[in-house]
Coordinates of C-alpha atoms in Angstrom, one line a residue:
X1362 CA -20.6 -34.0 -2.6
X1363 CA -19.0 -32.3 -5.6
X1364 CA -17.4 -34.7 -8.0
X1365 CA -16.8 -32.4 -11.0
X1366 CA -15.2 -29.0 -10.3
X1367 CA -14.5 -26.2 -12.9
X1368 CA -12.1 -23.4 -11.9
X1369 CA -12.6 -20.2 -13.8
X1370 CA -10.4 -17.1 -14.4
X1371 CA -10.0 -14.8 -17.4
X1372 CA -7.2 -16.1 -19.6
X1373 CA -7.0 -19.7 -18.3
X1374 CA -3.2 -19.5 -18.3
X1375 CA -2.3 -18.5 -14.7
X1376 CA -4.8 -18.7 -11.8
X1377 CA -7.3 -21.3 -12.9
X1378 CA -4.8 -23.9 -14.1
X1379 CA -2.7 -23.5 -11.0
X1380 CA -5.8 -23.9 -8.8
X1381 CA -6.9 -26.9 -10.9
X1382 CA -3.6 -28.7 -10.3
X1383 CA -3.6 -27.8 -6.6
X1384 CA -7.2 -29.2 -6.1
X1385 CA -6.2 -32.3 -8.1
X1386 CA -3.2 -32.8 -5.8
X1387 CA -5.4 -32.8 -2.7
X1388 CA -8.4 -34.7 -4.2
X1389 CA -7.1 -37.0 -7.0
X1390 CA -10.4 -38.9 -7.2
X1391 CA -12.3 -35.7 -8.3
X1392 CA -12.6 -34.4 -11.8
X1393 CA -11.1 -30.9 -11.7
X1394 CA -10.7 -28.8 -14.8
X1395 CA -10.3 -25.1 -15.7
X1396 CA -11.4 -22.6 -18.3
X1397 CA -11.4 -18.9 -19.0
X1398 CA -13.9 -16.2 -19.8
X1399 CA -11.5 -14.6 -22.3
X1400 CA -9.3 -17.6 -22.7
X1401 CA -6.1 -17.5 -24.7
X1402 CA -7.2 -20.7 -26.4
X1403 CA -4.5 -23.2 -27.1
X1404 CA -1.8 -21.5 -25.0
X1405 CA 0.1 -23.2 -22.3
X1406 CA 0.4 -21.9 -18.8
X1407 CA 2.2 -18.6 -18.3
X1408 CA 5.9 -18.9 -17.3
X1409 CA 5.3 -17.0 -14.0
X1410 CA 2.4 -19.4 -13.1
X1411 CA 4.7 -22.4 -14.0
X1412 CA 7.4 -21.0 -11.6
X1413 CA 4.9 -20.4 -8.8
X1414 CA 3.4 -23.8 -9.2
X1415 CA 6.8 -25.5 -9.3
X1416 CA 7.7 -23.8 -6.0
X1417 CA 4.8 -25.6 -4.5
X1418 CA 5.6 -29.0 -6.2
X1419 CA 2.9 -28.6 -8.8
X1420 CA 3.3 -29.1 -12.5
X1421 CA 1.4 -27.1 -15.2
X1422 CA 2.9 -29.3 -17.9
X1423 CA 0.4 -30.1 -20.6
X1424 CA -2.0 -27.3 -19.8
X1425 CA -3.9 -26.0 -22.8
X1426 CA -6.1 -22.9 -22.3
X1427 CA -9.8 -23.3 -23.2
X1428 CA -12.8 -21.0 -23.3
X1429 CA -15.7 -21.5 -20.9
X1430 CA -19.0 -22.5 -22.5
X1431 CA -22.6 -22.9 -21.3
X1432 CA -22.3 -26.6 -21.6
X1433 CA -19.3 -26.6 -19.2
X1434 CA -21.3 -24.6 -16.7
X1435 CA -24.1 -27.2 -16.9
X1436 CA -21.7 -30.2 -16.7
X1437 CA -19.9 -29.3 -13.5
X1438 CA -21.2 -29.7 -9.9
X1439 CA -19.2 -26.7 -8.6
X1440 CA -17.7 -23.7 -10.4
X1441 CA -15.0 -21.8 -8.6
X1442 CA -13.8 -18.3 -9.5
X1443 CA -11.2 -16.1 -8.0
X1444 CA -13.3 -13.1 -7.1
X1445 CA -11.3 -10.8 -9.4
X1446 CA -12.9 -12.2 -12.6
X1447 CA -16.2 -10.7 -13.9
X1448 CA -17.5 -14.3 -14.4
X1449 CA -20.6 -14.2 -12.2
X1450 CA -23.3 -13.4 -14.7
X1451 CA -21.7 -15.5 -17.5
X1452 CA -21.5 -18.5 -15.3
X1453 CA -25.0 -18.0 -13.8
X1454 CA -26.5 -17.7 -17.3
X1455 CA -24.7 -20.9 -18.5
X1456 CA -25.6 -22.8 -15.3
X1457 CA -29.2 -21.9 -15.0
X1458 CA -30.4 -25.4 -16.0
X1459 CA -27.8 -27.2 -13.9
X1460 CA -29.2 -29.6 -11.3
X1461 CA -26.7 -28.4 -8.8
X1462 CA -24.2 -25.6 -9.5
X1463 CA -22.8 -22.8 -7.4
X1464 CA -20.5 -19.9 -7.9
X1465 CA -18.2 -19.1 -5.0
X1466 CA -15.3 -16.9 -4.1
X1467 CA -12.2 -18.0 -2.3
X1468 CA -12.6 -18.9 1.3
X1469 CA -16.2 -19.9 0.7
X1470 CA -17.7 -16.4 0.4
X1471 CA -20.7 -16.6 -1.9
X1472 CA -20.5 -14.6 -5.1

């Protein structure tokens, strides 16, 4: 069972924060957070992402973009990426000491 999930994209202002909030809405007991490979650190969610999220009854209020780190990769049970982001090697390098970590694409396809 995965208890701590990290969602990764590039800027951490559109896709990953939206996916983070969506996962939290379905599984409120899990720890779900997001980060970016080239994060626009400190920025809130992009207006277009806020609009899309709102159309699905999700709020991106309070989101603050943050940069992924090796420590994050080791601290999460599951790391999800969108398949468009060149995150694979970065995440694998950071997660090499993790007890249980995986990198997946949407729909469960292994990266």
